[in-house]
Tab-separated table of C-alpha atoms and ligand atoms in Angstrom:
chain	number	residue	atom	x	y	z
A	1	UNK	CA	91.526	62.156	90.170
A	2	UNK	CA	90.466	64.040	93.265
A	3	UNK	CA	87.159	65.223	93.091
A	4	UNK	CA	88.763	69.295	93.377
A	5	UNK	CA	91.080	70.344	90.749
A	6	UNK	CA	93.632	72.306	91.264
A	7	UNK	CA	93.834	75.224	89.211
A	8	UNK	CA	96.337	78.239	89.497
A	9	UNK	CA	95.330	81.241	86.984
A	10	UNK	CA	98.138	83.719	85.496
A	11	UNK	CA	96.193	86.869	84.389
A	12	UNK	CA	99.467	89.129	83.549
A	13	UNK	CA	99.315	91.996	82.433
A	14	UNK	CA	97.167	94.359	79.678
A	15	UNK	CA	94.277	92.445	78.510
A	16	UNK	CA	95.194	89.305	80.755
A	17	UNK	CA	93.635	90.277	83.629
A	18	UNK	CA	89.499	91.276	81.659
A	19	UNK	CA	89.932	87.896	79.600
A	20	UNK	CA	90.887	85.845	82.341
A	21	UNK	CA	87.467	87.741	84.489
A	22	UNK	CA	84.791	86.028	81.688
A	23	UNK	CA	86.624	82.786	82.586
A	24	UNK	CA	86.276	83.110	86.009
A	25	UNK	CA	82.718	83.395	85.037
A	26	UNK	CA	82.693	80.710	83.727
A	27	UNK	CA	84.189	78.507	86.264
A	28	UNK	CA	82.050	79.810	88.873
A	29	UNK	CA	78.915	78.245	86.185
A	30	UNK	CA	80.675	74.786	86.242
A	31	UNK	CA	80.992	74.937	89.555
A	32	UNK	CA	76.953	76.023	90.163
A	33	UNK	CA	75.779	74.419	87.612
A	34	UNK	CA	77.694	71.206	86.328
A	35	UNK	CA	79.166	69.980	90.155
A	36	UNK	CA	82.514	70.320	88.947
A	37	UNK	CA	84.665	72.036	91.910
A	38	UNK	CA	88.122	73.644	91.115
A	39	UNK	CA	90.378	74.694	93.767
A	40	UNK	CA	91.647	77.826	91.894
A	41	UNK	CA	94.591	79.967	93.256
A	42	UNK	CA	95.992	83.045	92.060
A	43	UNK	CA	99.072	84.162	91.458
A	44	UNK	CA	101.633	87.023	89.884
A	45	UNK	CA	103.590	86.952	86.553
A	46	UNK	CA	104.502	89.077	84.515
A	47	UNK	CA	104.945	92.873	84.705
A	48	UNK	CA	103.046	93.212	87.679
A	49	UNK	CA	104.942	90.339	89.535
A	50	UNK	CA	107.889	92.816	88.844
A	51	UNK	CA	105.981	95.482	90.203
A	52	UNK	CA	104.928	93.423	93.810
A	53	UNK	CA	107.955	91.189	94.270
A	54	UNK	CA	111.192	92.832	91.643
A	55	UNK	CA	110.782	89.151	89.516
A	56	UNK	CA	108.935	88.721	86.830
A	57	UNK	CA	108.348	85.026	87.930
A	58	UNK	CA	108.522	84.810	91.782
A	59	UNK	CA	109.252	81.483	93.508
A	60	UNK	CA	105.815	81.879	94.840
A	61	UNK	CA	104.259	81.400	91.897
A	62	UNK	CA	106.684	78.293	90.648
A	63	UNK	CA	105.673	76.794	93.558
A	64	UNK	CA	101.621	77.482	93.491
A	65	UNK	CA	102.511	75.992	89.271
A	66	UNK	CA	104.126	73.091	90.834
A	67	UNK	CA	101.741	72.462	93.321
A	68	UNK	CA	98.475	72.843	90.979
A	69	UNK	CA	97.351	70.270	88.011
A	70	UNK	CA	96.895	72.890	85.476
A	71	UNK	CA	98.051	76.270	85.198
A	72	UNK	CA	95.184	78.829	82.836
A	73	UNK	CA	97.947	81.506	81.330
A	74	UNK	CA	96.585	85.727	80.246
A	75	UNK	CA	99.240	87.200	79.230
A	76	UNK	CA	102.499	89.365	79.684
A	77	UNK	CA	104.347	92.561	78.662
A	78	UNK	CA	104.218	96.124	78.093
A	79	UNK	CA	106.050	99.302	76.972
A	80	UNK	CA	106.403	100.626	80.718
A	81	UNK	CA	108.926	97.334	80.832
A	82	UNK	CA	110.421	97.147	77.510
A	83	UNK	CA	113.695	98.817	78.880
A	84	UNK	CA	113.990	95.804	81.893
A	85	UNK	CA	117.261	94.019	82.067
A	86	UNK	CA	116.073	90.727	79.736
A	87	UNK	CA	115.893	88.644	83.348
A	88	UNK	CA	113.717	90.725	84.699
A	89	UNK	CA	111.455	91.360	81.707
A	90	UNK	CA	107.687	90.039	81.777
A	91	UNK	CA	108.406	87.398	78.997
A	92	UNK	CA	110.508	85.675	81.856
A	93	UNK	CA	107.506	84.263	83.958
A	94	UNK	CA	106.128	82.288	80.850
A	95	UNK	CA	109.708	81.510	79.189
A	96	UNK	CA	110.710	80.804	82.980
A	97	UNK	CA	107.000	78.820	83.367
A	98	UNK	CA	107.784	76.709	80.545
A	99	UNK	CA	110.894	75.196	81.206
A	100	UNK	CA	109.904	74.537	84.961
A	101	UNK	CA	106.768	72.462	84.242
A	102	UNK	CA	108.981	70.613	81.928
A	103	UNK	CA	106.228	71.898	78.759
A	104	UNK	CA	107.981	70.038	75.563
A	105	UNK	CA	104.693	69.787	73.558
A	106	UNK	CA	102.882	73.006	72.068
A	107	UNK	CA	99.402	72.368	70.690
A	108	UNK	CA	98.052	75.245	68.691
A	109	UNK	CA	94.698	74.754	66.984
A	110	UNK	CA	93.892	75.932	63.626
A	111	UNK	CA	89.895	76.419	63.742
A	112	UNK	CA	87.987	77.867	61.833
A	113	UNK	CA	84.298	78.637	63.267
A	114	UNK	CA	82.227	78.791	60.185
A	115	UNK	CA	80.281	82.506	61.349
A	116	UNK	CA	84.267	83.778	60.765
A	117	UNK	CA	85.140	81.678	57.609
A	118	UNK	CA	84.828	85.268	55.608
A	119	UNK	CA	87.493	86.487	57.899
A	120	UNK	CA	90.340	84.411	57.002
A	121	UNK	CA	93.059	85.899	54.309
A	122	UNK	CA	91.874	82.686	52.120
A	123	UNK	CA	88.641	82.146	50.246
A	124	UNK	CA	86.292	80.632	52.764
A	125	UNK	CA	85.404	77.398	50.580
A	126	UNK	CA	89.462	76.680	51.474
A	127	UNK	CA	88.918	77.382	55.103
A	128	UNK	CA	85.391	76.613	55.890
A	129	UNK	CA	85.354	73.388	58.442
A	130	UNK	CA	89.005	73.848	58.941
A	131	UNK	CA	90.705	71.893	61.687
A	132	UNK	CA	94.081	71.783	62.299
A	133	UNK	CA	96.466	70.736	65.142
A	134	UNK	CA	100.003	71.810	64.941
A	135	UNK	CA	102.159	70.143	67.549
A	136	UNK	CA	105.214	72.202	68.079
A	137	UNK	CA	108.287	70.646	69.885
A	138	UNK	CA	109.192	73.633	72.159
A	139	UNK	CA	112.055	72.684	74.165
A	140	UNK	CA	115.031	71.181	72.150
A	141	UNK	CA	116.059	72.048	68.352
A	142	UNK	CA	118.075	75.361	67.417
A	143	UNK	CA	116.137	77.852	70.010
A	144	UNK	CA	118.004	76.050	72.679
A	145	UNK	CA	121.159	73.506	70.914
A	146	UNK	CA	125.009	74.440	71.601
A	147	UNK	CA	127.159	75.402	70.653
A	148	UNK	CA	125.986	79.117	70.185
A	149	UNK	CA	126.964	82.427	70.277
A	150	UNK	CA	128.719	85.457	68.543
A	151	UNK	CA	132.090	85.303	67.864
A	152	UNK	CA	134.443	87.654	66.847
A	153	UNK	CA	137.202	86.088	63.645
A	154	UNK	CA	140.526	87.487	63.569
A	155	UNK	CA	139.920	89.286	60.191
A	156	UNK	CA	137.707	91.055	62.152
A	157	UNK	CA	134.522	90.034	60.577
A	158	UNK	CA	131.547	88.250	63.139
A	159	UNK	CA	130.573	84.733	63.532
A	160	UNK	CA	127.043	83.563	64.543
A	161	UNK	CA	126.281	80.036	65.451
A	162	UNK	CA	122.902	77.876	66.421
A	163	UNK	CA	122.408	74.090	65.784
A	164	UNK	CA	119.929	72.266	65.260
A	165	UNK	CA	119.721	69.191	67.960
A	166	UNK	CA	117.566	66.573	68.436
A	167	UNK	CA	117.368	63.156	70.461
A	168	UNK	CA	115.893	60.007	69.843
A	169	UNK	CA	114.119	60.271	72.929
A	170	UNK	CA	113.133	64.327	72.609
A	171	UNK	CA	111.574	63.132	68.975
A	172	UNK	CA	109.568	60.122	69.767
A	173	UNK	CA	107.721	61.781	73.244
A	174	UNK	CA	106.669	64.837	70.570
A	175	UNK	CA	105.916	62.417	68.001
A	176	UNK	CA	103.251	60.187	70.894
A	177	UNK	CA	101.214	63.396	71.247
A	178	UNK	CA	101.024	63.632	67.648
A	179	UNK	CA	99.550	59.930	67.872
A	180	UNK	CA	97.974	60.332	70.488
A	181	UNK	CA	95.766	63.048	69.493
A	182	UNK	CA	94.786	62.087	65.667
A	183	UNK	CA	93.533	59.052	67.396
A	184	UNK	CA	91.017	60.802	68.804
A	185	UNK	CA	90.471	62.962	65.736
A	186	UNK	CA	90.779	62.105	62.011
A	187	UNK	CA	94.017	59.974	62.656
A	188	UNK	CA	96.434	61.361	60.302
A	189	UNK	CA	99.375	62.466	61.455
A	190	UNK	CA	102.093	64.340	58.943
A	191	UNK	CA	105.320	64.933	59.936
A	192	UNK	CA	107.510	67.830	58.961
A	193	UNK	CA	111.031	68.358	58.415
A	194	UNK	CA	113.742	69.216	56.111
A	195	UNK	CA	115.470	65.910	55.899
A	196	UNK	CA	116.423	66.879	52.496
A	197	UNK	CA	119.034	69.172	53.740
A	198	UNK	CA	119.505	68.601	57.396
A	199	UNK	CA	121.042	65.477	59.649
A	200	UNK	CA	119.370	66.421	62.540
A	201	UNK	CA	115.418	66.090	60.315
A	202	UNK	CA	116.873	62.523	59.002
A	203	UNK	CA	116.914	61.554	62.390
A	204	UNK	CA	113.444	63.378	62.963
A	205	UNK	CA	111.674	61.313	60.250
A	206	UNK	CA	113.654	57.554	60.923
A	207	UNK	CA	112.354	57.916	64.767
A	208	UNK	CA	108.760	59.330	63.926
A	209	UNK	CA	108.087	56.627	61.070
A	210	UNK	CA	109.639	53.858	63.936
A	211	UNK	CA	107.607	55.001	66.831
A	212	UNK	CA	104.485	54.788	64.044
A	213	UNK	CA	105.640	51.580	62.952
A	214	UNK	CA	105.906	50.005	66.510
A	215	UNK	CA	102.810	52.037	68.263
A	216	UNK	CA	100.709	53.539	66.399
A	217	UNK	CA	100.339	51.793	62.401
A	218	UNK	CA	96.344	52.441	63.591
A	219	UNK	CA	97.313	56.149	62.585
A	220	UNK	CA	97.812	57.508	58.801
A	221	UNK	CA	101.574	58.822	58.559
A	222	UNK	CA	102.516	60.808	56.204
A	223	UNK	CA	106.116	62.884	55.763
A	224	UNK	CA	106.435	66.497	54.308
A	225	UNK	CA	109.177	68.834	53.751
A	226	UNK	CA	108.901	72.350	55.780
A	227	UNK	CA	109.082	74.214	52.873
A	228	UNK	CA	105.730	72.276	51.054
A	229	UNK	CA	103.665	72.288	54.300
A	230	UNK	CA	103.904	75.981	54.040
A	231	UNK	CA	102.493	76.131	50.510
A	232	UNK	CA	100.293	73.347	51.474
A	233	UNK	CA	98.910	75.681	54.314
A	234	UNK	CA	97.399	78.142	52.355
A	235	UNK	CA	97.584	76.021	48.944
A	236	UNK	CA	94.710	73.193	50.795
A	237	UNK	CA	94.991	73.675	54.153
A	238	UNK	CA	91.879	71.154	54.860
A	239	UNK	CA	94.342	68.375	53.810
A	240	UNK	CA	95.854	68.542	57.442
A	241	UNK	CA	94.646	66.875	60.478
A	242	UNK	CA	97.493	66.751	63.294
A	243	UNK	CA	100.853	68.280	62.142
A	244	UNK	CA	104.467	67.547	64.385
A	245	UNK	CA	107.427	69.200	63.627
A	246	UNK	CA	110.049	70.568	65.742
A	247	UNK	CA	111.049	73.776	67.176
A	248	UNK	CA	111.767	76.532	64.397
A	249	UNK	CA	109.331	74.805	62.289
A	250	UNK	CA	106.085	75.098	64.116
A	251	UNK	CA	107.231	78.594	65.088
A	252	UNK	CA	106.777	79.734	61.810
A	253	UNK	CA	103.943	76.696	60.076
A	254	UNK	CA	102.036	77.756	63.613
A	255	UNK	CA	101.703	81.335	62.650
A	256	UNK	CA	101.039	80.762	59.191
A	257	UNK	CA	97.923	78.522	60.191
A	258	UNK	CA	96.729	80.898	62.767
A	259	UNK	CA	96.316	83.413	59.475
A	260	UNK	CA	93.961	80.918	58.007
A	261	UNK	CA	91.476	81.608	60.766
A	262	UNK	CA	91.608	85.304	60.399
A	263	UNK	CA	92.431	86.966	64.442
A	264	UNK	CA	94.266	86.633	66.821
A	265	UNK	CA	91.622	87.117	69.590
A	266	UNK	CA	90.243	83.748	69.061
A	267	UNK	CA	93.863	81.729	69.041
A	268	UNK	CA	93.950	79.435	71.757
A	269	UNK	CA	97.207	76.975	72.971
A	270	UNK	CA	98.214	74.229	75.521
A	271	UNK	CA	101.546	73.419	76.468
A	272	UNK	CA	102.055	69.827	77.832
A	273	UNK	CA	104.467	67.436	79.716
A	274	UNK	CA	104.799	63.953	79.812
A	275	UNK	CA	102.587	61.822	81.543
A	276	UNK	CA	103.377	60.743	85.120
A	277	UNK	CA	102.967	57.519	85.791
A	278	UNK	CA	99.008	57.923	85.914
A	279	UNK	CA	98.857	58.795	82.614
A	280	UNK	CA	97.521	62.784	84.196
A	281	UNK	CA	99.655	65.582	82.221
A	282	UNK	CA	100.414	68.474	83.427
A	283	UNK	CA	99.517	71.659	81.138
A	284	UNK	CA	99.378	75.540	80.640
A	285	UNK	CA	97.145	76.541	78.612
A	286	UNK	CA	97.286	80.462	76.935
A	287	UNK	CA	95.502	82.370	74.149
A	288	UNK	CA	98.593	83.125	71.281
A	289	UNK	CA	97.707	86.904	71.766
A	290	UNK	CA	99.500	88.977	74.096
A	291	UNK	CA	98.587	91.424	76.465
A	292	UNK	CA	97.794	94.688	73.714
A	293	UNK	CA	98.188	97.999	75.687
A	294	UNK	CA	96.710	99.117	72.712
A	295	UNK	CA	93.582	97.981	73.790
A	296	UNK	CA	93.802	97.549	77.356
A	297	UNK	CA	91.122	98.776	79.967
A	298	UNK	CA	88.590	99.806	77.187
A	299	UNK	CA	86.595	96.649	76.837
A	300	UNK	CA	87.544	96.066	73.701
A	301	UNK	CA	89.693	92.607	74.176
A	302	UNK	CA	88.538	89.289	72.765
A	303	UNK	CA	87.829	86.691	75.973
A	304	UNK	CA	87.510	83.973	73.460
A	305	UNK	CA	90.582	82.747	72.557
A	306	UNK	CA	91.523	82.313	76.451
A	307	UNK	CA	88.026	80.437	76.945
A	308	UNK	CA	88.703	78.215	74.347
A	309	UNK	CA	92.795	77.976	76.079
A	310	UNK	CA	90.328	76.951	78.774
A	311	UNK	CA	88.140	74.495	76.951
A	312	UNK	CA	91.572	73.077	76.101
A	313	UNK	CA	92.609	72.920	79.721
A	314	UNK	CA	89.336	70.787	80.397
A	315	UNK	CA	89.992	68.574	77.718
A	316	UNK	CA	93.543	68.111	77.933
A	317	UNK	CA	95.057	68.149	82.025
A	318	UNK	CA	91.195	67.683	83.136
A	319	UNK	CA	89.940	64.593	80.349
A	320	UNK	CA	86.576	66.637	81.065
A	321	UNK	CA	85.833	66.207	77.147
A	322	UNK	CA	81.703	66.953	77.392
A	323	UNK	CA	82.527	70.432	79.136
A	324	UNK	CA	84.931	71.456	76.826
A	325	UNK	CA	82.744	70.304	73.806
A	326	UNK	CA	79.925	72.567	75.790
A	327	UNK	CA	82.086	75.566	75.747
A	328	UNK	CA	83.127	75.375	72.059
A	329	UNK	CA	80.130	75.005	70.610
A	330	UNK	CA	78.825	77.884	72.968
A	331	UNK	CA	81.483	80.137	71.348
A	332	UNK	CA	79.996	79.002	68.165
A	333	UNK	CA	76.499	79.358	68.337
A	334	UNK	CA	76.847	82.735	69.761
A	335	UNK	CA	79.766	83.899	67.393
A	336	UNK	CA	76.303	81.968	64.308
A	337	UNK	CA	74.233	84.610	66.662
A	338	UNK	CA	75.866	87.289	64.810
A	339	UNK	CA	78.004	88.921	68.651
A	340	UNK	CA	81.210	90.564	67.448
A	341	UNK	CA	84.056	91.686	69.869
A	342	UNK	CA	85.267	95.278	67.860
A	343	UNK	CA	88.496	92.707	66.481
A	344	UNK	CA	86.061	90.511	64.695
A	345	UNK	CA	83.500	92.869	64.077
A	346	UNK	CA	82.046	92.416	60.346
A	347	UNK	CA	78.661	94.143	58.227
A	348	UNK	CA	75.659	93.882	59.809
A	349	UNK	CA	77.034	92.248	63.539
A	350	UNK	CA	75.685	93.199	66.494
A	351	UNK	CA	79.504	94.644	68.464
A	352	UNK	CA	79.600	93.729	71.965
A	353	UNK	CA	82.287	94.106	74.653
A	354	UNK	CA	84.403	91.871	76.264
A	355	UNK	CA	82.140	91.285	79.472
A	356	UNK	CA	79.254	91.118	76.678
A	357	UNK	CA	80.579	88.511	75.006
A	358	UNK	CA	81.451	86.917	78.367
A	359	UNK	CA	77.309	87.653	79.027
A	360	UNK	CA	76.522	85.522	75.694
A	361	UNK	CA	78.312	82.659	76.456
A	362	UNK	CA	77.212	82.043	79.691
A	363	UNK	CA	73.662	82.704	78.634
A	364	UNK	CA	74.432	80.303	75.852
A	365	UNK	CA	75.873	77.583	78.591
A	366	UNK	CA	73.011	78.187	80.937
A	367	UNK	CA	70.235	77.002	77.335
A	368	UNK	CA	72.347	74.384	76.263
A	369	UNK	CA	72.754	72.791	80.298
A	370	UNK	CA	68.857	73.364	81.072
B	1	NAD	P1	99.241	91.545	70.806
B	1	NAD	O1	99.179	90.378	70.580
B	1	NAD	O2	99.276	92.064	72.407
B	1	NAD	O3	98.579	92.321	69.743
B	1	NAD	C1	98.971	92.160	68.620
B	1	NAD	C2	97.249	92.945	67.738
B	1	NAD	O4	96.170	92.297	68.362
B	1	NAD	C3	96.715	95.080	68.624
B	1	NAD	O5	96.187	95.480	67.969
B	1	NAD	C4	96.165	94.051	69.520
B	1	NAD	O6	95.094	94.923	70.450
B	1	NAD	C5	95.339	93.345	69.049
B	1	NAD	N1	94.336	91.878	69.767
B	1	NAD	C6	95.597	90.520	70.616
B	1	NAD	N2	94.472	90.584	71.402
B	1	NAD	C7	93.990	90.468	71.589
B	1	NAD	C8	91.892	90.565	71.751
B	1	NAD	N3	91.861	89.482	72.211
B	1	NAD	N4	91.026	91.397	71.450
B	1	NAD	C9	91.193	91.773	70.166
B	1	NAD	N5	92.409	92.511	69.984
B	1	NAD	C10	93.231	91.902	70.252
B	1	NAD	O7	100.627	91.472	70.223
B	1	NAD	P2	101.982	92.820	70.644
B	1	NAD	O8	101.279	93.917	70.730
B	1	NAD	O9	103.046	92.654	69.763
B	1	NAD	O10	102.662	92.639	71.868
B	1	NAD	C11	102.106	93.171	73.314
B	1	NAD	C12	102.547	93.396	74.136
B	1	NAD	O11	102.078	91.898	74.269
B	1	NAD	C13	104.198	92.813	74.233
B	1	NAD	O12	104.883	93.220	75.780
B	1	NAD	C14	104.370	91.467	73.777
B	1	NAD	O13	106.177	91.417	74.633
B	1	NAD	C15	103.685	91.189	74.314
B	1	NAD	N6	103.064	89.938	74.271
B	1	NAD	C16	103.121	88.923	75.151
B	1	NAD	C17	102.432	87.042	74.805
B	1	NAD	C18	101.958	86.025	75.682
B	1	NAD	O14	102.136	86.796	77.285
B	1	NAD	N7	102.004	85.050	75.620
B	1	NAD	C19	102.793	87.084	73.354
B	1	NAD	C20	102.969	87.681	72.585
B	1	NAD	C21	103.154	89.203	72.781
């Protein structure tokens, strides 16, 4: 890869720009202290893009995304744009990016930092040390399958139709992502579907099993039905390493797993495309949370989800594992030291602002790089 990695930053709306400011400080730190050069471009997306250009996803933003190696996204949306036509809503910016960049694998880690184990809705012993990676298929399945729609029937009633559909290629490419991740983790993949009732799930199970036998026999593969997976996630979550599943089941299970970790302000995510012939993977990285209009501009936003999304970007798109681990370790240490933004505040801890949390992460990075 060229020395300077091309990074497109899209802060978006609400708290997006606030949490992105803290990431930019880390990027500057990486540049100054680790000699890592990034060519950073900033673009418009969401409501701010609509205000400036009349579109939530301007052509310039698409062009900049296609010309970049990775995209770091903030958040989009806000009540002032809720009345707009669907095609102009800020969320179109995000959906447009995912589609145009052909990002088919959504990675949602559910990691419980030791210092936050008490913030989970489950008992500490069930979640302390939890580290799950959910890989959700993002561009197929029932959210996109045809036929779809609502039709009027002759008797005056209506009929709503959606279609759960998967092809061999769609299943294999996302399963491959899961197996590759498991190889770098604890070597276990749970493939989750409903093959007891759905043919598309039976195909899913067949294809995952076939790919496993052909190329990934060193990874352990277990199959689990989606209803059981939901139960197991809250019964004994630490049994999981990597879970791979369909768009619909992944949507639900990843939110369920997220809540095991306690806070929306801590959750990063990645959406990845296929590797190019040189093995480079284009990705879009973003916190799971939205634009949080209720706390915008008050210094209350937790920047850690955006910072951890940047760490994922370094790990998966730029192959900079050392730098990613440095950031993860700094986050862990700052939390262990007792600093908390308001959303994760606990008795006896010290409350800090968005900038205060950024300061603490930078100080910790300094300490570790000294
Ligand atoms: P939200 O995630 O913005 O906020 C939910 C709650 O969590 C709020 O009380 C908020 O203050 C809090 N919160 C979220 N992130 C936080 C952080 N980093 N630090 C501290 N507290 C945080 O979800 P919402 O309120 O349902 O949606 C608000 C807007 O965001 C809507 O317009 C919605 O469409 C949009 N949205 C965007 C995305 C995205 O850009 N990917 C995702 C979800 C929602």
